[in-house]
Amino acid sequence: MNEKKNRLLPLAALCIISALLGGVSSVSLLQYVYPQTLSAIEAQANLNSPGTASPVTLLANTQTDESNSPVVQVAKDVGPAVVGVSNYQTVSNAYRYGFGLGSRDNTQSSELVEAGTGSGFIIDAQNGYIVTNYHVIEKAQKITVSLSDGRNLEAKLIGSDARTDLAVLQISDTSNLTEVKLGDSSQIEVGEFVVAIGNPGGNKFARSVTAGVISATNRTLQMSGESTLYNMLQTDAAINPGNSGGPLVNYSGEIIGINSAKYAESGFEGMGFAIPITEATSIITQLIENGAAKHPALSVSVSDQYLLYAKEQNLPLGAYIYEVNPEGPAGKAGIQEGDVITHVNDVKVENSTELIGEIYKHNVGDKVTLTFIRDGQTKAVQVTLGEITS
């Protein structure tokens, strides 16, 4: 598995453009998450060693309370609702022959192989809905889930959203399913005990349990592609390859996060990240109802190249606007090229990432006040947020 530190590379301006203009944004976790993606399969033809879905690498040593009875109960209550998710993709038989895997024939054929595995959890037993990460099922041509009772079922992709790294699956056989209880991640405190459950290393290690604490909240993760995850929960509970999409659970047995990422810098330990469930819930609902999710947008292009100049000249920091769609929300409100946005409502923003993070805390149609600097003067306008659809 290619586990490199560029899982958390600085965000390029292009990412900002894509996110705010509504261009297609993709989470480029696959090269780290699925070492056996189609391209890797074709290059290496390692068809008998499917990869595992993971954000990057973890070096954590989990510390837990000596009394593990709360963890035991959480495992009993939540474990049956955790599933393995397998991503199958097509590979040509010509590649198999080229690497000595099978005999050559004159027919052009292909087959589905397991490109990677991850985790998920059942949120609606009656309807068979399962939540996982987008990067777990990205490019899948077939998806299967493995249940705690040993059943392996084909799943239907109901909807996915690359911007938030979320996806919803559905299975038709809903007999004897266990569903999770959703908690309130907005009430999480740093230091609170949590449990991560998932399938690290694939289904042979299904429903493995690790424990730790919430190390921090409101973290922003800048990915190596056109994707940024906002308001993430940070934990030292071990999140290993294959845990992606699995639940992060409090000691009350409630889901408070969806395990999605981890820090791969050599020398760092115990830095896993989860999508807060309270923010994920609205996206999950949209995916179930519409198959896609809407996100708020300004319809502007933003760059951070201004920041170096601002620091040298002792100017206020902010998000520099270098292109405006005149028919978009910000353009209609009077925002112009060259403006530097410094606040969203009363919240200070000092760069493009912070601007998008604040906008994403709102809903399509919300009115926000943007404070900005133009020609040395501070101005403010009210903007009705537009939308981007996943």
Short mmCIF file of C-alpha atoms in Angstrom, two decimals, residues 32-378:
data_model
loop_
_atom_site.label_atom_id
_atom_site.label_comp_id
_atom_site.label_asym_id
_atom_site.label_seq_id
_atom_site.Cartn_x
_atom_site.Cartn_y
_atom_site.Cartn_z
CA TYR A 32 -3.93 5.36 -0.89
CA VAL A 33 -7.18 3.66 0.01
CA TYR A 34 -7.34 1.08 -2.76
CA PRO A 35 -3.89 -0.21 -3.66
CA GLN A 36 -5.70 -2.71 -5.88
CA THR A 37 -7.65 -0.21 -7.94
CA LEU A 38 -8.10 -1.02 -11.58
CA SER A 39 -4.93 0.85 -12.54
CA ALA A 40 -2.95 -0.90 -9.83
CA ILE A 41 -4.39 -4.27 -10.77
CA GLU A 42 -3.46 -3.77 -14.38
CA ALA A 43 0.03 -2.60 -13.47
CA GLN A 44 0.76 -5.22 -10.84
CA ALA A 45 -1.78 -7.97 -11.63
CA ASN A 46 -1.83 -8.84 -7.95
CA LEU A 47 -5.34 -10.18 -8.31
CA ASN A 48 -5.32 -12.46 -5.32
CA SER A 49 -4.51 -9.76 -2.74
CA PRO A 50 -7.37 -7.25 -2.66
CA GLY A 51 -6.59 -4.00 -0.90
CA THR A 52 -8.33 -2.45 2.05
CA ALA A 53 -9.99 0.92 2.20
CA SER A 54 -8.10 3.36 4.34
CA PRO A 55 -7.40 7.04 4.43
CA VAL A 56 -3.67 6.67 5.03
CA THR A 57 -1.53 5.19 7.84
CA LEU A 58 -1.76 5.05 11.60
CA LEU A 59 1.02 4.55 14.11
CA ALA A 60 -1.09 4.91 17.22
CA ASN A 61 -0.84 3.00 20.45
CA THR A 62 -4.34 3.11 21.88
CA GLN A 63 -4.65 3.94 25.56
CA THR A 64 -7.86 2.93 27.30
CA ASP A 65 -9.22 2.94 30.80
CA GLU A 66 -8.30 -0.16 32.79
CA SER A 67 -11.97 -0.97 33.24
CA ASN A 68 -13.07 -1.93 29.76
CA SER A 69 -16.67 -2.83 30.61
CA PRO A 70 -18.11 0.18 28.73
CA VAL A 71 -16.16 -0.86 25.65
CA VAL A 72 -17.41 -4.43 25.99
CA GLN A 73 -21.02 -3.23 26.08
CA VAL A 74 -20.50 -0.89 23.13
CA ALA A 75 -19.03 -3.77 21.12
CA LYS A 76 -22.03 -5.96 21.96
CA ASP A 77 -24.57 -3.27 21.12
CA VAL A 78 -23.03 -1.74 18.00
CA GLY A 79 -20.92 -4.57 16.56
CA PRO A 80 -23.85 -6.44 14.96
CA ALA A 81 -24.75 -3.31 12.96
CA VAL A 82 -21.24 -2.94 11.49
CA VAL A 83 -20.70 -4.43 8.02
CA GLY A 84 -17.83 -5.03 5.66
CA VAL A 85 -18.04 -3.31 2.27
CA SER A 86 -16.31 -4.77 -0.80
CA ASN A 87 -15.67 -2.75 -3.96
CA TYR A 88 -15.52 -4.79 -7.18
CA GLN A 89 -14.12 -3.43 -10.42
CA THR A 90 -13.55 -4.87 -13.87
CA VAL A 91 -10.14 -6.00 -15.08
CA SER A 92 -9.36 -7.36 -18.55
CA ASN A 93 -8.18 -10.95 -18.87
CA ALA A 94 -5.48 -9.68 -21.22
CA TYR A 95 -3.72 -8.20 -18.21
CA ARG A 96 -3.97 -11.49 -16.37
CA TYR A 97 -2.20 -13.31 -19.21
CA GLY A 98 0.43 -10.58 -19.52
CA PHE A 99 1.48 -11.25 -15.93
CA GLY A 100 1.33 -15.03 -16.17
CA LEU A 101 -2.08 -15.31 -14.53
CA GLY A 102 -3.98 -17.78 -16.70
CA SER A 103 -3.69 -19.00 -20.27
CA ARG A 104 -4.07 -16.87 -23.34
CA ASP A 105 -7.07 -17.19 -25.63
CA ASN A 106 -8.32 -15.22 -28.58
CA THR A 107 -11.37 -13.81 -26.82
CA GLN A 108 -11.52 -10.37 -25.28
CA SER A 109 -13.12 -10.73 -21.86
CA SER A 110 -13.05 -9.17 -18.45
CA GLU A 111 -14.01 -10.05 -14.93
CA LEU A 112 -14.90 -8.36 -11.68
CA VAL A 113 -12.28 -8.51 -8.96
CA GLU A 114 -12.28 -7.17 -5.42
CA ALA A 115 -10.45 -3.86 -5.67
CA GLY A 116 -10.72 -2.99 -1.99
CA THR A 117 -12.66 -3.30 1.22
CA GLY A 118 -13.94 -0.94 3.87
CA SER A 119 -16.58 -0.74 6.56
CA GLY A 120 -20.08 0.61 7.02
CA PHE A 121 -22.97 0.50 9.46
CA ILE A 122 -26.72 -0.05 9.26
CA ILE A 123 -28.74 3.09 10.03
CA ASP A 124 -32.19 1.79 9.00
CA ALA A 125 -32.81 -1.93 9.50
CA GLN A 126 -36.33 -1.85 8.07
CA ASN A 127 -35.20 -0.41 4.73
CA GLY A 128 -31.70 -1.89 4.67
CA TYR A 129 -29.82 1.43 4.50
CA ILE A 130 -26.08 1.37 5.18
CA VAL A 131 -23.71 4.36 5.54
CA THR A 132 -20.09 4.23 4.40
CA ASN A 133 -17.43 6.52 2.92
CA TYR A 134 -17.53 7.69 -0.68
CA HIS A 135 -13.93 6.62 -1.18
CA VAL A 136 -14.81 3.07 -0.12
CA ILE A 137 -17.21 2.60 -3.06
CA GLU A 138 -15.67 5.02 -5.57
CA LYS A 139 -15.63 3.58 -9.12
CA ALA A 140 -17.26 0.35 -7.93
CA GLN A 141 -19.10 -1.69 -10.55
CA LYS A 142 -20.41 -4.06 -7.94
CA ILE A 143 -20.70 -3.67 -4.17
CA THR A 144 -21.21 -6.41 -1.61
CA VAL A 145 -21.60 -6.22 2.15
CA SER A 146 -20.78 -8.84 4.76
CA LEU A 147 -23.09 -8.93 7.77
CA SER A 148 -22.31 -9.98 11.31
CA ASP A 149 -24.38 -13.18 10.90
CA GLY A 150 -22.18 -14.34 8.02
CA ARG A 151 -24.41 -13.32 5.13
CA ASN A 152 -22.77 -11.75 2.08
CA LEU A 153 -25.22 -9.65 0.07
CA GLU A 154 -25.02 -7.49 -3.01
CA ALA A 155 -25.75 -3.84 -2.24
CA LYS A 156 -27.24 -1.06 -4.33
CA LEU A 157 -25.64 2.38 -4.31
CA ILE A 158 -28.42 4.80 -3.35
CA GLY A 159 -26.33 7.96 -3.47
CA SER A 160 -22.84 9.34 -2.87
CA ASP A 161 -21.21 12.70 -2.22
CA ALA A 162 -17.50 13.17 -2.87
CA ARG A 163 -17.35 16.55 -1.12
CA THR A 164 -18.28 15.06 2.25
CA ASP A 165 -16.88 11.55 1.59
CA LEU A 166 -20.26 9.93 2.27
CA ALA A 167 -22.29 7.23 0.55
CA VAL A 168 -25.49 5.31 1.27
CA LEU A 169 -26.02 1.68 0.25
CA GLN A 170 -29.11 -0.52 0.43
CA ILE A 171 -29.58 -4.27 0.77
CA SER A 172 -32.84 -5.99 -0.12
CA ASP A 173 -32.72 -8.77 2.49
CA THR A 174 -33.61 -6.89 5.68
CA SER A 175 -34.28 -9.88 7.92
CA ASN A 176 -32.66 -9.89 11.35
CA LEU A 177 -30.77 -6.64 10.89
CA THR A 178 -29.49 -4.49 13.76
CA GLU A 179 -29.37 -0.71 13.35
CA VAL A 180 -27.28 1.84 15.21
CA LYS A 181 -28.37 4.74 17.39
CA LEU A 182 -27.21 8.16 16.21
CA GLY A 183 -25.81 10.59 18.77
CA ASP A 184 -25.19 14.34 18.79
CA SER A 185 -21.64 15.12 17.74
CA SER A 186 -22.15 18.82 18.45
CA GLN A 187 -22.07 17.98 22.17
CA ILE A 188 -18.78 16.08 22.02
CA GLU A 189 -16.07 17.28 24.39
CA VAL A 190 -12.33 16.88 24.02
CA GLY A 191 -11.21 14.00 26.21
CA GLU A 192 -14.44 12.04 25.87
CA PHE A 193 -13.96 8.28 25.50
CA VAL A 194 -14.84 6.75 22.13
CA VAL A 195 -14.74 3.37 20.41
CA ALA A 196 -13.97 2.65 16.75
CA ILE A 197 -15.40 -0.49 15.14
CA GLY A 198 -14.60 -1.75 11.65
CA ASN A 199 -12.82 -4.21 9.41
CA PRO A 200 -9.10 -3.33 9.42
CA GLY A 201 -7.26 -5.50 6.94
CA GLY A 202 -10.48 -6.75 5.38
CA ASN A 203 -13.30 -9.05 6.39
CA LYS A 204 -11.06 -11.59 8.11
CA PHE A 205 -10.68 -9.02 10.90
CA ALA A 206 -14.34 -8.01 10.85
CA ARG A 207 -15.74 -5.82 13.62
CA SER A 208 -12.41 -5.19 15.32
CA VAL A 209 -12.74 -2.83 18.28
CA THR A 210 -10.31 -0.11 19.36
CA ALA A 211 -10.77 2.59 21.98
CA GLY A 212 -9.43 6.06 22.71
CA VAL A 213 -10.54 9.63 23.28
CA ILE A 214 -11.61 12.64 21.27
CA SER A 215 -8.34 14.51 20.83
CA ALA A 216 -9.80 17.61 19.17
CA THR A 217 -12.80 18.88 17.24
CA ASN A 218 -13.35 21.15 14.26
CA ARG A 219 -10.30 19.96 12.34
CA THR A 220 -9.90 20.77 8.63
CA LEU A 221 -8.26 18.12 6.45
CA GLN A 222 -6.82 19.21 3.12
CA MET A 223 -6.61 16.20 0.84
CA SER A 224 -4.20 15.53 -2.00
CA GLY A 225 -6.91 16.15 -4.60
CA GLU A 226 -9.81 18.53 -5.02
CA SER A 227 -11.40 17.78 -1.67
CA THR A 228 -11.34 19.19 1.82
CA LEU A 229 -13.12 17.76 4.85
CA TYR A 230 -14.28 20.30 7.44
CA ASN A 231 -15.15 20.20 11.14
CA MET A 232 -13.67 16.73 11.59
CA LEU A 233 -13.35 14.93 14.91
CA GLN A 234 -9.81 13.89 15.83
CA THR A 235 -9.26 10.73 17.86
CA ASP A 236 -6.40 8.56 19.06
CA ALA A 237 -8.51 5.40 18.72
CA ALA A 238 -6.66 3.22 16.22
CA ILE A 239 -8.16 3.61 12.74
CA ASN A 240 -6.47 1.16 10.39
CA PRO A 241 -6.77 0.26 6.68
CA GLY A 242 -10.28 -1.10 6.23
CA ASN A 243 -11.84 0.99 9.02
CA SER A 244 -12.99 3.62 6.53
CA GLY A 245 -16.75 4.03 6.76
CA GLY A 246 -17.05 2.39 10.16
CA PRO A 247 -18.59 4.06 13.20
CA LEU A 248 -16.96 6.09 15.96
CA VAL A 249 -19.08 5.47 19.04
CA ASN A 250 -19.42 7.10 22.46
CA TYR A 251 -19.72 5.10 25.67
CA SER A 252 -23.52 5.38 25.48
CA GLY A 253 -23.43 3.29 22.32
CA GLU A 254 -24.34 6.20 20.05
CA ILE A 255 -22.66 6.92 16.72
CA ILE A 256 -20.92 10.29 16.89
CA GLY A 257 -18.66 9.99 13.84
CA ILE A 258 -17.82 8.11 10.64
CA ASN A 259 -14.17 7.07 10.47
CA SER A 260 -12.65 8.51 7.32
CA ALA A 261 -9.04 9.68 7.51
CA LYS A 262 -5.77 9.52 9.37
CA TYR A 263 -2.45 11.33 9.39
CA ALA A 264 0.46 9.55 7.74
CA GLU A 265 3.43 11.74 8.67
CA SER A 266 6.28 9.60 9.94
CA GLY A 267 6.75 10.03 13.67
CA PHE A 268 3.14 10.95 14.39
CA GLU A 269 0.90 8.53 16.25
CA GLY A 270 -2.77 8.29 17.08
CA MET A 271 -4.20 10.85 14.67
CA GLY A 272 -7.39 9.47 13.16
CA PHE A 273 -10.29 11.57 11.92
CA ALA A 274 -14.03 11.05 11.70
CA ILE A 275 -16.86 12.92 10.01
CA PRO A 276 -19.17 14.28 12.75
CA ILE A 277 -22.50 12.47 12.56
CA THR A 278 -24.64 15.54 13.23
CA GLU A 279 -23.28 17.24 10.11
CA ALA A 280 -23.38 14.01 8.12
CA THR A 281 -27.04 13.35 8.89
CA SER A 282 -28.40 16.02 6.55
CA ILE A 283 -26.21 14.72 3.71
CA ILE A 284 -27.28 11.13 4.39
CA THR A 285 -30.94 12.17 4.30
CA GLN A 286 -30.44 13.92 0.96
CA LEU A 287 -28.66 10.89 -0.49
CA ILE A 288 -31.53 8.61 0.54
CA GLU A 289 -34.21 10.95 -0.75
CA ASN A 290 -32.53 12.32 -3.88
CA GLY A 291 -29.45 10.23 -4.63
CA ALA A 292 -27.32 13.38 -4.41
CA ALA A 293 -26.57 16.18 -1.96
CA LYS A 294 -26.74 19.95 -2.32
CA HIS A 295 -24.08 22.23 -0.87
CA PRO A 296 -24.09 26.01 -0.42
CA ALA A 297 -22.06 28.06 -2.88
CA LEU A 298 -20.96 31.65 -3.60
CA SER A 299 -20.02 31.04 -7.27
CA VAL A 300 -16.65 32.76 -7.02
CA SER A 301 -13.06 31.69 -7.56
CA VAL A 302 -10.68 32.25 -4.67
CA SER A 303 -6.90 32.25 -4.31
CA ASP A 304 -4.49 32.31 -1.38
CA GLN A 305 -1.62 33.83 -3.35
CA TYR A 306 -2.69 37.17 -1.91
CA LEU A 307 -1.69 36.04 1.59
CA LEU A 308 2.07 36.41 1.06
CA TYR A 309 1.61 39.94 -0.23
CA ALA A 310 -0.76 40.79 2.63
CA LYS A 311 1.71 39.58 5.24
CA GLU A 312 4.57 41.52 3.66
CA GLN A 313 2.50 44.70 3.51
CA ASN A 314 0.86 44.16 6.91
CA LEU A 315 -2.60 44.05 5.31
CA PRO A 316 -5.64 42.23 6.71
CA LEU A 317 -5.74 38.55 5.85
CA GLY A 318 -8.67 37.04 4.01
CA ALA A 319 -9.88 35.11 0.96
CA TYR A 320 -8.94 36.91 -2.26
CA ILE A 321 -11.61 36.90 -4.98
CA TYR A 322 -10.09 36.71 -8.45
CA GLU A 323 -13.14 35.66 -10.45
CA VAL A 324 -16.85 36.22 -9.94
CA ASN A 325 -19.81 34.71 -11.75
CA PRO A 326 -21.97 37.82 -12.24
CA GLU A 327 -25.11 35.67 -12.22
CA GLY A 328 -24.09 33.85 -9.05
CA PRO A 329 -25.08 34.69 -5.46
CA ALA A 330 -21.98 36.72 -4.60
CA GLY A 331 -21.95 38.52 -7.95
CA LYS A 332 -25.58 39.55 -7.63
CA ALA A 333 -24.87 40.85 -4.12
CA GLY A 334 -22.07 43.10 -5.38
CA ILE A 335 -18.88 41.11 -4.72
CA GLN A 336 -16.22 41.99 -7.31
CA GLU A 337 -12.88 40.65 -8.49
CA GLY A 338 -10.11 41.87 -6.19
CA ASP A 339 -12.26 41.93 -3.06
CA VAL A 340 -10.81 40.26 0.03
CA ILE A 341 -13.42 38.56 2.21
CA THR A 342 -12.48 38.78 5.89
CA HIS A 343 -15.65 37.67 7.69
CA VAL A 344 -18.69 35.45 7.18
CA ASN A 345 -21.28 36.94 9.49
CA ASP A 346 -19.21 37.58 12.63
CA VAL A 347 -16.70 34.78 12.01
CA LYS A 348 -13.24 35.84 10.89
CA VAL A 349 -11.78 34.04 7.84
CA GLU A 350 -8.11 34.44 6.95
CA ASN A 351 -7.83 32.21 3.87
CA SER A 352 -9.80 30.35 1.23
CA THR A 353 -10.13 27.16 3.24
CA GLU A 354 -11.64 28.98 6.20
CA LEU A 355 -14.06 30.79 3.89
CA ILE A 356 -15.35 27.54 2.39
CA GLY A 357 -15.52 25.93 5.81
CA GLU A 358 -17.77 28.71 7.09
CA ILE A 359 -19.96 28.66 3.99
CA TYR A 360 -20.37 24.88 4.34
CA LYS A 361 -21.77 25.35 7.84
CA HIS A 362 -24.84 26.93 6.25
CA ASN A 363 -27.59 25.63 4.00
CA VAL A 364 -28.60 26.45 0.46
CA GLY A 365 -30.82 29.53 0.60
CA ASP A 366 -29.40 30.88 3.86
CA LYS A 367 -28.53 34.56 4.00
CA VAL A 368 -25.02 35.41 5.20
CA THR A 369 -23.21 38.71 5.60
CA LEU A 370 -19.83 38.91 3.89
CA THR A 371 -17.42 41.55 5.16
CA PHE A 372 -14.70 42.41 2.64
CA ILE A 373 -12.00 44.94 1.82
CA ARG A 374 -12.07 46.87 -1.46
CA ASP A 375 -9.60 49.64 -2.26
CA GLY A 376 -8.60 49.87 1.39
CA GLN A 377 -12.16 50.29 2.63
CA THR A 378 -14.19 47.77 4.63
#
